[in-house]
Amino acid sequence: MSHEPSKTNFIRQIIDADIASGRIAAGGVRTRFPPEPNGYLHIGHAKSICLNFGIARDYGGQCNLRFDDTNPAKEDPEFVAAIEADVRWLGFDWGDHLYFASDYFEALYACAEELIAKGLAYVDDLSAEAIREYRGTLTEAGRASPWRERSVAENLDLFRRMRAGEFDDGARVLRAKIDMAAANINLRDPTLYRIRRAEHHQTGNAWCIYPMYDFAHALSDAFEGITHSICTLEFEDHRPLYDWLVEHVTLASRPRQYEFSRLTLQYAVTSKRRLTRLVNEGIVDAWDDPRMPTIAGLRRRGCTPAAIRAFCERIGVTKSDNLVEMELLDACIREDLDATAPRAMAVLRPLKVVLGNVAEDHVEYLALPNHPKDEALGERQVPFTRELWIDREDFAEHPPKGFKRLVPGGEVRLRGAYVIRCDEVVHDADGEVIELRASIDASTLGANPSDRKVKGVIHWVSARFGVPAEIRLYDRLFNVPFPDREEGDFLAFINPASLAIAQGVVEPVLAAADVGARFQFEREGYFCRDAREPARLVFNRTVGLRDAWSKVAGRT
RNA sequence: UGGGCCGUCGCCAAGCGGUAAGGCACCGGAUUUUGAUUCCGGCAUUCCCAGGUUCGAAUCCUGGCGGCCCAGCCA
């Protein structure tokens, strides 16, 4: 019995069968990850990346990184660079196999001429609106364009003049001649090329006609010798067109398309259109805002590549709805970080404690292990002084039932240090607790009192040596599980508490933390030194610790 | 109401005619100087429903029901 979910999936089973039947050689599987550089990669892309690169890795095959850059108006080289960085950061390597669909523009153009020559494509003069009308509806067949029966010679001439720039943008398109009555709308003479005078980030002004996705994608797969072209379910209806193209164009190889269901992460959105709005409308700071489900956002939040890979492994690959709870991602992050993150103490909502029986100038360095289970992570010196900060939530004047932290007259263990007793509570004029007077039991360093049980353990930071830090507490960006499915604008469901900023105090070692370094702040959660503001001491909460107490406390 | 696809625990998911894996979540309980981690135990007599085939059905057949996707010169 495995304790991990089975690593196979229906696509791997298809590949196994293809190898068994001899359709492909054992190490001959070739996949590709084909992003359009019109935005940043998100967690849904991570699923596809892990699938495609994972298959190539496990079968000794090859996975190409291919930018599907057929729409220059929406694309930007900034996104090309970000996508490459994100795929690498996730732990995958495309070797020499970095391609652009735009690398094939000349070859694709030749394929289009071949289709025209075979009488399988024609230049249509209809406007975009007219084409839509002629296409028919889901229940009614479409009608043939009046330009559908042009001669091969005329089509060739017109298409060449389209390329030469003789016509205005949108004046004509090249269409496949398939079947205007097809039940599958994708087969009702789909557009193959459009005229669009836009500077392309890779090809500059070399072209004024650009191929459509269906045309470019299928043929690019064939050019690259892709054996298994894996995409998401919404392209299932496009497969007959994919097959039609790959059949009617003279090609050296015959790729096949397979579809799996895309990931829907609850309490998040992953459509590029919506992510772009979040950025452009300033709802979040940028594509790498830690609340974004982008790879860059997850990275900045402190998530590890291993955690994302484990997540993608666990959600599986099927054709049924993949509506995954955020808790699964959180669990994967905690699992990785629990094993690898050094521990430290940070007080998020400081409350001063003055230890009456500790001398004013007393400084005692306590050697604390950086990890409870991994000695290799070493230890650090933590200064202990008369005045400390503890978290306000670790003290209660009127404790709820079951509270085992500090209370008036009660005792608690300071993590890694002494047991203290709260002797006095100092209030301000409004009755607010502003300070605690306490005393240590000097016999309890590294030892428990023999005559009584001290249940609670709280974390602390020396007031004299502690360092102020901004601590950003991130929560889910939306307050409904499926923002996309709600009525109205999805921005209405933004969680107003998705970011809470705390001005805390951290132990001295953290002042020297590298940017991007991850820690467990004991009893709080996992945090990462923010990489965007290296000049300041800012920590982002990656994920909180599992918290059984809040559940108990919440019940009463 | 055209076409395509999908329905196995709250979520994900194995299963591929021989009698329901696993993970997350949840609920106990043990250990613990993190209310963490770890550990141990519980958690689908039933697989959307109804018929049928079979010695035997989540798996095959038929008919329903429910959900998702498609009418860009986007990908």
XYZ file of C-alpha atoms (C1' of nucleotides) in Angstrom:
631
model
C 0.000 0.000 0.000
C 1.445 3.288 -1.046
C 1.112 6.271 1.232
C 1.291 8.621 -1.695
C -1.341 8.963 -4.377
C -0.599 6.787 -7.347
C 1.761 8.534 -9.693
C 0.157 7.274 -12.838
C -2.706 8.918 -14.646
C -4.699 8.344 -17.795
C -2.183 10.181 -19.966
C 0.705 8.107 -18.677
C -1.404 5.037 -19.346
C -1.880 6.168 -22.941
C 1.877 6.646 -23.266
C 2.502 3.213 -21.771
C 0.137 1.717 -24.305
C 1.791 3.658 -27.140
C 5.178 2.302 -26.125
C 3.789 -1.215 -25.748
C 2.211 -1.066 -29.198
C 5.327 0.382 -30.777
C 3.704 3.679 -31.815
C 6.612 5.423 -30.126
C 9.999 4.212 -28.933
C 10.558 3.768 -25.219
C 12.487 7.032 -24.786
C 10.721 8.729 -27.648
C 7.964 10.544 -25.848
C 8.046 14.230 -26.627
C 5.834 16.801 -24.926
C 5.766 20.556 -24.790
C 4.672 23.314 -22.483
C 3.174 26.045 -24.692
C 2.450 29.278 -22.789
C 1.411 32.468 -24.503
C 3.610 35.290 -23.156
C 0.666 37.498 -22.260
C 0.823 37.199 -18.478
C 2.531 35.423 -15.648
C 2.321 31.717 -14.996
C -0.063 30.598 -12.262
C -0.700 27.495 -10.216
C -2.801 26.024 -13.018
C 0.174 26.296 -15.348
C 2.253 24.575 -12.685
C -0.031 21.567 -13.051
C 0.625 21.503 -16.786
C 4.356 22.083 -16.338
C 4.662 19.241 -13.830
C 2.654 16.980 -16.116
C 4.563 17.715 -19.323
C 8.065 18.006 -17.902
C 7.360 15.212 -15.422
C 6.450 12.818 -18.216
C 9.550 13.745 -20.211
C 11.703 13.213 -17.126
C 10.158 9.889 -16.100
C 10.129 8.379 -19.578
C 13.549 9.634 -20.601
C 11.890 11.769 -23.263
C 11.930 15.460 -24.021
C 9.781 18.445 -23.147
C 10.033 21.638 -25.165
C 9.274 25.084 -23.856
C 7.438 26.739 -26.696
C 5.999 30.201 -26.578
C 2.705 30.313 -28.400
C 3.272 33.847 -29.603
C 0.784 34.265 -32.415
C -0.969 37.372 -31.087
C 1.589 40.184 -30.818
C -0.996 42.697 -29.641
C -1.303 40.951 -26.284
C 2.219 39.743 -25.743
C 5.293 41.214 -24.149
C 8.927 40.107 -23.758
C 8.625 40.845 -20.032
C 6.336 37.841 -19.860
C 8.733 35.673 -21.842
C 11.471 36.312 -19.305
C 9.155 35.807 -16.332
C 7.819 32.531 -17.699
C 11.299 31.148 -18.304
C 12.327 32.121 -14.788
C 9.244 30.538 -13.263
C 9.617 27.225 -15.083
C 13.254 27.050 -14.024
C 12.425 27.978 -10.471
C 9.882 25.155 -10.382
C 12.787 22.841 -11.075
C 12.385 22.006 -14.753
C 14.817 22.267 -17.622
C 14.099 22.406 -21.327
C 17.752 22.045 -22.314
C 18.225 23.400 -25.841
C 14.569 23.085 -26.598
C 13.358 26.642 -26.301
C 11.119 27.545 -29.210
C 8.685 30.165 -30.357
C 5.742 29.578 -32.645
C 7.056 32.700 -34.351
C 10.194 30.714 -35.263
C 7.872 28.851 -37.632
C 6.086 31.753 -39.271
C 7.734 31.038 -42.621
C 7.059 27.306 -42.417
C 3.500 27.920 -41.283
C 2.973 30.252 -44.179
C 4.123 27.491 -46.532
C 1.618 25.101 -44.939
C -1.138 27.635 -45.565
C -0.165 27.840 -49.240
C -0.237 24.059 -49.392
C -3.788 24.007 -48.075
C -4.784 26.675 -50.576
C -3.175 24.713 -53.402
C -5.136 21.652 -52.348
C -8.347 23.631 -52.412
C -8.651 23.302 -48.620
C -8.334 26.970 -47.715
C -9.640 30.229 -49.117
C -9.372 33.934 -48.647
C -12.581 35.422 -47.322
C -13.492 39.093 -47.759
C -16.329 38.986 -45.234
C -16.038 41.256 -42.225
C -15.596 39.773 -38.770
C -19.238 40.490 -37.979
C -20.411 38.907 -41.206
C -18.346 35.825 -40.570
C -19.986 35.507 -37.198
C -23.434 35.746 -38.756
C -22.598 33.244 -41.459
C -21.235 30.828 -38.862
C -24.722 29.979 -37.625
C -25.466 29.079 -34.022
C -25.091 26.098 -31.736
C -28.326 24.674 -33.113
C -28.377 26.020 -36.674
C -25.932 25.222 -39.451
C -23.812 27.983 -40.896
C -23.890 29.279 -44.479
C -21.123 29.378 -47.005
C -19.343 32.651 -47.526
C -19.838 34.107 -51.017
C -16.039 33.911 -51.349
C -15.832 30.237 -50.498
C -15.513 29.016 -54.055
C -12.722 31.228 -55.290
C -10.179 29.537 -57.521
C -6.931 28.226 -56.174
C -5.066 30.770 -58.262
C -7.093 33.665 -56.936
C -6.751 32.446 -53.353
C -3.015 32.090 -53.732
C -2.730 35.548 -55.241
C -4.860 37.116 -52.535
C -3.053 35.332 -49.717
C 0.323 36.442 -51.072
C -0.954 39.986 -51.251
C -2.233 39.672 -47.693
C 1.301 38.846 -46.654
C 2.692 41.644 -48.801
C 0.619 44.142 -46.896
C -1.704 45.180 -49.699
C -4.835 45.048 -47.557
C -5.988 46.778 -44.417
C -6.083 45.062 -41.052
C -9.184 42.895 -40.857
C -9.999 43.279 -44.546
C -9.571 39.604 -45.335
C -8.756 36.356 -43.599
C -7.600 32.943 -44.673
C -10.065 30.234 -43.748
C -9.921 26.463 -43.849
C -12.558 24.997 -46.123
C -14.105 22.252 -44.041
C -17.844 22.124 -43.376
C -20.171 25.039 -42.657
C -22.825 22.617 -41.432
C -20.621 20.769 -38.964
C -22.180 20.215 -35.556
C -18.799 21.160 -34.128
C -18.514 24.884 -34.656
C -14.727 24.693 -34.834
C -15.071 22.939 -38.155
C -17.235 25.654 -39.765
C -14.365 27.025 -41.856
C -12.184 28.277 -39.005
C -9.977 31.301 -39.529
C -6.334 30.395 -40.114
C -4.711 33.801 -40.692
C -5.679 37.372 -40.008
C -4.134 40.664 -41.039
C -2.821 42.523 -38.032
C -0.207 45.250 -38.341
C 1.402 44.919 -34.946
C 5.059 44.841 -34.054
C 5.912 41.379 -32.845
C 8.249 40.977 -29.867
C 10.241 38.319 -31.722
C 9.796 39.033 -35.418
C 9.475 42.794 -35.349
C 7.695 44.094 -38.432
C 8.518 41.178 -40.687
C 4.880 40.094 -40.796
C 1.508 41.729 -41.048
C -0.413 38.477 -41.082
C -0.432 36.189 -38.074
C -1.640 32.602 -37.780
C -4.416 31.638 -35.394
C -3.831 29.337 -32.443
C -5.408 26.193 -33.902
C -3.369 26.400 -37.072
C -0.074 27.357 -35.486
C -0.331 25.009 -32.552
C -1.082 21.769 -34.351
C 1.567 22.394 -36.981
C 4.192 23.564 -34.481
C 3.629 20.322 -32.596
C 4.249 18.429 -35.808
C 7.356 20.459 -36.669
C 8.833 19.659 -33.271
C 7.973 15.997 -33.421
C 5.697 16.243 -30.408
C 4.169 12.833 -29.740
C 1.681 13.790 -27.049
C 0.277 17.282 -27.143
C -1.313 17.680 -23.748
C -3.744 20.511 -23.160
C -6.797 21.365 -21.110
C -10.351 20.194 -21.642
C -11.668 23.321 -23.341
C -9.603 22.342 -26.387
C -11.300 18.984 -26.686
C -13.695 20.428 -29.262
C -10.708 21.655 -31.224
C -9.197 18.198 -31.600
C -11.059 17.404 -34.841
C -9.567 20.571 -36.310
C -6.140 19.660 -34.916
C -6.429 16.272 -36.576
C -7.728 17.776 -39.812
C -4.734 20.090 -40.070
C -2.195 17.454 -39.221
C -3.779 15.173 -41.791
C -4.067 17.568 -44.710
C -0.696 19.249 -44.456
C 2.386 17.311 -45.533
C 4.237 16.706 -42.304
C 7.062 14.505 -41.109
C 5.330 13.508 -37.905
C 1.832 13.025 -36.625
C 1.219 14.414 -33.120
C -1.872 13.588 -31.088
C -3.696 15.818 -28.687
C -4.926 14.711 -25.268
C -6.903 16.793 -22.826
C -7.095 16.916 -19.046
C -9.174 19.078 -16.730
C -7.715 22.371 -15.671
C -7.113 23.162 -12.028
C -9.577 25.348 -10.178
C -8.129 26.443 -6.855
C -10.844 27.447 -4.439
C -10.836 31.058 -3.145
C -8.650 32.098 -6.065
C -8.992 33.014 -9.718
C -6.650 31.787 -12.409
C -7.904 33.219 -15.651
C -5.288 35.497 -17.165
C -7.932 38.073 -17.921
C -8.882 38.275 -14.243
C -5.325 38.158 -12.956
C -4.488 40.978 -15.327
C -7.369 43.016 -13.934
C -6.204 42.442 -10.358
C -2.826 43.866 -11.330
C -3.983 46.676 -13.597
C -6.690 47.883 -11.249
C -4.325 47.920 -8.295
C -6.215 45.344 -6.251
C -2.838 43.710 -5.709
C 0.619 45.275 -5.997
C 1.893 43.304 -8.944
C 1.948 39.888 -10.588
C 4.144 38.687 -7.734
C 1.916 40.003 -4.952
C 1.967 37.203 -2.360
C -1.816 36.919 -2.588
C -1.681 36.073 -6.265
C -1.939 32.411 -7.298
C 0.902 33.082 -9.715
C 4.147 31.151 -9.460
C 5.875 34.482 -8.796
C 3.354 35.339 -6.071
C 3.694 31.958 -4.411
C 7.461 32.290 -4.535
C 7.405 35.733 -2.984
C 5.079 34.447 -0.295
C 7.679 31.857 0.621
C 6.261 28.780 -1.022
C 8.907 26.297 -2.192
C 9.132 24.671 -5.628
C 9.003 21.274 -3.917
C 5.701 22.176 -2.256
C 4.156 23.165 -5.572
C 5.416 20.001 -7.204
C 3.982 17.895 -4.387
C 0.684 19.716 -4.750
C 0.553 19.052 -8.481
C 1.321 15.417 -7.795
C -1.495 15.116 -5.292
C -4.257 16.799 -7.258
C -3.921 14.217 -9.985
C -4.618 14.386 -13.691
C -8.077 13.396 -14.906
C -10.932 14.712 -17.002
C -13.292 15.389 -14.118
C -13.636 18.776 -12.432
C -10.472 19.515 -10.462
C -11.892 21.911 -7.845
C -9.180 21.768 -5.264
C -9.386 23.146 -1.741
C -6.768 25.664 -0.610
C -6.127 23.423 2.410
C -4.351 20.925 0.194
C -1.887 23.536 -1.051
C -1.397 24.736 2.537
C -0.714 21.174 3.671
C 1.910 20.679 0.963
C 3.619 23.922 1.925
C 3.614 23.060 5.642
C 4.939 19.581 4.987
C 7.959 20.866 3.101
C 8.654 23.845 5.331
C 8.252 21.901 8.576
C 11.123 19.699 7.493
C 13.366 22.433 6.130
C 12.678 25.810 7.729
C 14.845 26.970 10.629
C 12.862 28.050 13.684
C 13.001 31.506 15.182
C 10.882 33.658 17.446
C 8.947 36.703 16.394
C 6.350 38.618 18.362
C 3.593 39.954 16.124
C 1.549 41.968 18.649
C 4.079 43.009 21.287
C 3.145 43.251 24.973
C 5.917 44.187 27.371
C 6.857 41.927 30.255
C 9.222 43.183 32.969
C 10.892 40.474 35.017
C 11.236 41.888 38.523
C 13.844 39.408 39.692
C 16.161 39.815 36.711
C 18.822 42.501 36.966
C 18.510 45.517 34.740
C 21.820 44.873 32.960
C 21.419 41.094 32.816
C 22.124 39.539 29.433
C 22.116 35.805 29.083
C 22.665 34.099 25.742
C 20.638 30.940 25.367
C 21.664 28.426 22.715
C 18.508 27.288 20.955
C 18.339 24.589 18.296
C 17.225 25.847 14.904
C 15.146 22.758 14.303
C 13.556 20.323 16.727
C 14.337 17.278 14.609
C 17.222 18.241 12.372
C 20.454 18.924 14.226
C 22.174 19.737 10.959
C 20.415 23.086 11.013
C 22.538 23.996 14.042
C 21.713 26.380 16.849
C 21.683 30.093 17.522
C 22.242 32.411 20.468
C 19.146 34.141 21.747
C 19.588 36.961 24.269
C 17.464 36.872 27.405
C 16.993 40.119 29.349
C 14.896 41.740 32.079
C 12.426 43.249 29.617
C 10.792 41.078 26.997
C 8.053 41.193 24.416
C 5.412 38.520 24.330
C 2.358 38.307 22.110
C -0.791 39.987 23.429
C -2.717 36.868 22.515
C -0.593 34.850 24.905
C -1.940 36.732 27.882
C -5.540 36.855 29.064
C -6.854 38.671 32.074
C -10.056 36.700 31.829
C -9.013 33.504 30.141
C -11.506 31.341 28.269
C -11.890 27.738 29.382
C -8.935 25.639 28.344
C -6.564 28.617 27.949
C -3.084 27.485 28.864
C -1.033 30.591 28.293
C -0.252 33.410 30.732
C -2.901 34.645 33.179
C -2.668 36.881 36.284
C -0.904 34.904 39.004
C -0.309 32.029 36.604
C 2.818 30.462 35.167
C 3.977 29.809 31.668
C 7.178 28.540 30.056
C 9.123 30.996 27.924
C 10.195 28.889 24.991
C 13.809 27.798 25.437
C 14.128 29.818 28.639
C 12.552 30.046 32.084
C 9.156 29.529 33.616
C 7.699 32.883 34.607
C 4.836 33.902 36.867
C 2.667 36.922 36.151
C 2.690 39.044 39.322
C 0.971 42.203 38.188
C -1.018 43.579 35.304
C -0.476 47.229 34.384
C -3.360 49.074 32.692
C -3.592 52.441 31.042
C -6.319 55.012 31.697
C -8.694 53.146 29.371
C -8.209 49.886 31.187
C -6.081 48.506 28.383
C -3.326 46.117 29.455
C -0.022 47.813 28.609
C 2.520 45.864 30.595
C 3.005 42.790 32.734
C 5.246 42.465 35.782
C 6.510 38.969 36.238
C 9.271 36.929 37.841
C 11.296 33.974 36.669
C 11.827 30.679 38.412
C 15.621 30.467 38.130
C 15.598 26.699 38.581
C 13.608 26.048 35.406
C 16.164 26.660 32.655
C 16.306 23.387 30.799
C 14.381 21.690 33.593
C 10.777 21.375 34.621
C 9.739 22.148 38.188
C 9.295 18.890 40.087
C 6.433 20.042 42.275
C 4.009 21.355 39.654
C 3.065 21.192 36.014
C 3.482 24.205 33.747
C 1.410 23.550 30.693
C 1.798 26.564 28.487
C 4.792 27.510 26.370
C 4.946 30.912 24.714
C 7.472 32.600 22.490
C 9.214 35.858 23.311
C 11.836 38.344 22.175
C 14.229 40.444 24.256
C 13.018 44.044 24.328
C 16.596 45.261 24.471
C 17.930 43.222 21.550
C 14.814 42.529 19.531
C 14.582 44.133 16.111
C 11.451 45.801 14.768
C 10.076 44.183 11.639
C 7.048 44.523 9.459
C 5.160 41.303 9.256
C 2.607 40.872 6.494
C -0.165 38.441 7.222
C -1.690 37.209 4.017
C -4.986 35.439 3.696
C -7.054 34.168 0.784
C -7.728 36.890 -1.791
C -11.430 36.053 -2.120
C -14.097 35.331 0.413
C -16.073 32.911 -1.736
C -14.761 29.584 -3.034
C -15.683 30.226 -6.671
C -15.416 33.962 -7.448
C -15.881 33.192 -11.150
C -19.232 31.572 -10.629
C -20.811 34.341 -8.604
C -23.200 36.833 -10.117
C -21.639 40.108 -11.129
C -18.072 41.317 -11.054
C -15.654 38.970 -9.343
C -13.958 41.957 -7.708
C -16.977 42.260 -5.426
C -15.756 39.133 -3.638
C -12.278 40.327 -2.732
C -11.474 39.491 0.875
C -10.892 42.884 2.530
C -8.701 41.159 5.109
C -6.433 39.458 2.583
C -3.538 41.481 3.960
C -2.986 42.585 7.551
C 0.242 44.345 8.420
C 1.718 43.867 11.875
C 4.590 45.871 13.335
C 6.362 43.207 15.336
C 9.670 42.468 16.959
C 11.927 39.630 15.904
C 14.926 38.016 17.503
C 18.287 39.506 16.450
C 19.427 36.743 14.072
C 16.492 37.524 11.809
C 17.804 41.029 11.144
C 20.509 39.383 9.030
C 18.168 37.023 7.209
C 18.778 36.750 3.490
C 16.119 38.048 1.210
C 13.879 35.119 0.325
C 14.988 33.134 3.383
C 12.247 31.068 4.978
C 11.656 30.490 8.677
C 9.147 29.042 11.001
C 8.242 31.685 13.554
C 7.456 29.382 16.417
C 3.793 28.981 17.229
C 2.870 31.373 14.384
C 3.652 29.924 11.018
C 6.065 30.010 8.133
C 7.487 33.332 6.991
C 9.768 34.519 4.245
C 11.947 37.622 4.158
C 10.398 39.753 1.433
C 12.503 40.044 -1.684
C 10.942 43.216 -3.008
C 12.112 45.434 -0.165
C 15.592 44.267 0.756
C 16.351 47.579 2.451
C 13.656 47.007 5.072
C 13.024 44.087 7.373
C 9.764 42.673 6.039
C 8.475 39.142 6.458
C 5.628 37.623 4.484
C 3.515 34.918 6.041
C 3.589 31.918 3.754
C 1.078 29.903 5.754
C 0.118 29.668 9.409
C 0.736 26.647 11.567
C -2.113 24.217 12.019
C -4.026 25.604 14.982
C -6.075 23.235 17.109
C -6.620 25.853 19.807
C -8.440 28.338 17.573
C -10.904 25.577 16.740
C -11.484 24.780 20.405
C -11.689 28.447 21.343
C -14.028 29.102 18.445
C -16.492 26.504 19.665
C -17.377 28.275 22.896
C -33.407 22.301 -27.173
C -26.665 21.087 -31.819
C -21.828 19.054 -30.553
C -18.038 17.488 -27.030
C -16.781 15.859 -22.112
C -17.499 14.458 -16.939
C -20.258 12.155 -12.457
C -16.408 6.864 -6.753
C -16.473 10.093 0.999
C -16.815 17.490 2.416
C -12.355 18.213 -1.661
C -8.871 15.450 -4.857
C -8.284 10.484 -6.520
C -7.077 4.838 -7.297
C -9.999 1.226 -9.462
C -10.050 -1.192 -16.094
C -15.822 -7.989 -14.408
C -13.704 -11.197 -8.691
C -16.372 -8.322 -3.944
C -14.302 0.153 -2.476
C -6.325 2.200 -2.306
C -4.343 6.721 -0.835
C -3.963 12.111 0.179
C -6.369 16.630 2.124
C -10.244 17.933 5.554
C -12.743 16.244 9.828
C -13.258 13.469 14.724
C -11.003 11.064 18.833
C -6.517 9.545 21.773
C -0.793 9.187 22.984
C 3.917 11.863 23.052
C 5.646 16.999 23.060
C 9.609 23.262 26.396
C 5.897 25.155 19.270
C -2.139 24.165 21.329
C 3.233 22.647 15.773
C 5.549 18.118 14.279
C 5.203 12.805 15.120
C 2.330 8.512 16.423
C -2.096 5.479 16.927
C -7.380 4.932 15.921
C -12.108 6.485 13.411
C -14.182 8.277 8.858
C -18.142 5.195 1.373
C -21.937 -2.539 3.068
C -21.400 1.281 -1.505
C -19.595 4.078 -6.450
C -25.503 10.097 -9.688
C -30.392 7.279 -10.344
C -33.351 3.202 -12.537
C -33.509 -1.130 -15.160
C -30.768 -5.138 -17.701
C -26.481 -8.826 -18.749
C -23.503 -12.075 -15.426
C -22.222 -17.165 -10.586
C -20.371 -12.196 -9.643
C -21.033 -5.089 -11.826
C -18.103 1.107 -9.512
C -16.345 -1.520 -13.832
C -20.461 -4.188 -19.501
C -25.549 -2.640 -21.872
C -30.066 0.603 -21.997
C -32.714 4.755 -20.294
C -32.853 8.848 -17.196
C -30.756 12.874 -13.963
C -26.881 16.380 -12.756
C -22.395 19.297 -13.955
C -18.611 21.522 -17.317
C -17.047 23.410 -22.268
C -18.079 25.474 -27.399
C -21.034 30.351 -31.762
C -12.825 35.435 -31.221
C -10.020 37.881 -37.152
C -7.998 35.244 -28.308
C -5.087 31.217 -26.513
